């Protein structure tokens, strides 16, 4: 199969790299674009550690072909932090609640939670559980993670109300 | 990346649904006519919890995987889906009941692929429903689950059942329709007693797979309950179906 130049819109920046038709999005993001925050774990869509947002929707980058993702606005965990280095409220809440132990699943958890909070700013505990049902954590259990997402939702809403 | 011809998706209550192999589940779930007239399919998609899978999985992929605990095929049995298989030169149509064959086996021959899935339009006064029961998290070879889907069409007076489909899944190699129960319901009044009797027939007709955690008596009881509930809900949806002229403005 032929190599070609693939252009990706990752975290708002346009990035070109050489890809082959069989390459997975997670490999391109990690190896070609150097954004190693996205983790490759099960590579079969069970664990969700490789979750990135494509046009705002969470997808498993380990099951997505890179060639199919060129027309989509991709967002990885590196894009969560603001340009001045301020952490996203979700990241801050994960730190405050100790919602990561080994941290391997955290990138996926953050991206799925971001998609949830973008669509539903006031999620219930059940909504969070449902949204994160595709992300598996083997260290901490899920209580702290769900607490962190709910806390981040509150903080984002509070900041929005102050601004308004 | 969309391949012309493989990303076809149209849904209209008078024409039916046409789905190509590239169409994602999320795209169907967001379509207004799927929610209004193909409610069983809509419910099956809505209850797929990991959002990743909804955003990545395709309808035809879900059917062709031929995994016995998947939900979408059961709802498609209720809607009487027809699959179009092509090997590039010849095409043939296969009803979904004839598509599955043995454990993880399908009617797809070497060199063939499923290029289209069609759902016929529902009758004027028809409703459908899908329900499932989990006992545990989904995992490979999980038996702790049963799903059921039904489609019911009522006559113009909205009293008698003129057409019915009842499908139960996760009980064997593939979902099954229950012809005895369907025959018993046909031309009957849509009453709770009729649904109870049909559900009893369904529970008797199926010898479900069992495991240590879920013995046959429990699974059979769940089959009866789910069959009764999907039939009742499909009938209530058929009854509450309002004048088609009211939503004519939604048609394209």
mmCIF file of C-alpha atoms in Angstrom, chain A residues 51 57-58 60 63-64 68 112 131 133 135, chain B residues 1-2 49-53 55-56 137-138:
data_model
loop_
_atom_site.group_PDB
_atom_site.id
_atom_site.type_symbol
_atom_site.label_atom_id
_atom_site.label_comp_id
_atom_site.label_asym_id
_atom_site.label_seq_id
_atom_site.Cartn_x
_atom_site.Cartn_y
_atom_site.Cartn_z
ATOM 1 C CA UNK A 51 -10.135 7.779 23.692
ATOM 2 C CA UNK A 57 -17.466 12.837 20.093
ATOM 3 C CA UNK A 58 -15.431 10.266 22.022
ATOM 4 C CA UNK A 60 -11.448 4.778 20.440
ATOM 5 C CA UNK A 63 -10.151 1.189 16.295
ATOM 6 C CA UNK A 64 -10.058 4.168 13.946
ATOM 7 C CA UNK A 68 -10.583 8.159 7.985
ATOM 8 C CA UNK A 112 -14.722 11.036 27.677
ATOM 9 C CA UNK A 131 -20.677 8.061 29.934
ATOM 10 C CA UNK A 133 -18.895 2.900 31.009
ATOM 11 C CA UNK A 135 -13.447 3.453 30.105
ATOM 12 C CA UNK B 1 -13.774 8.849 4.850
ATOM 13 C CA UNK B 2 -17.003 8.043 3.089
ATOM 14 C CA UNK B 49 -23.881 2.437 26.987
ATOM 15 C CA UNK B 50 -20.253 3.073 26.120
ATOM 16 C CA UNK B 51 -20.581 6.209 23.973
ATOM 17 C CA UNK B 52 -17.433 5.222 22.093
ATOM 18 C CA UNK B 53 -19.145 2.206 20.601
ATOM 19 C CA UNK B 55 -19.796 6.703 17.819
ATOM 20 C CA UNK B 56 -17.716 4.035 16.091
ATOM 21 C CA UNK B 137 -21.433 -6.348 32.987
ATOM 22 C CA UNK B 138 -21.116 -7.343 29.371
#
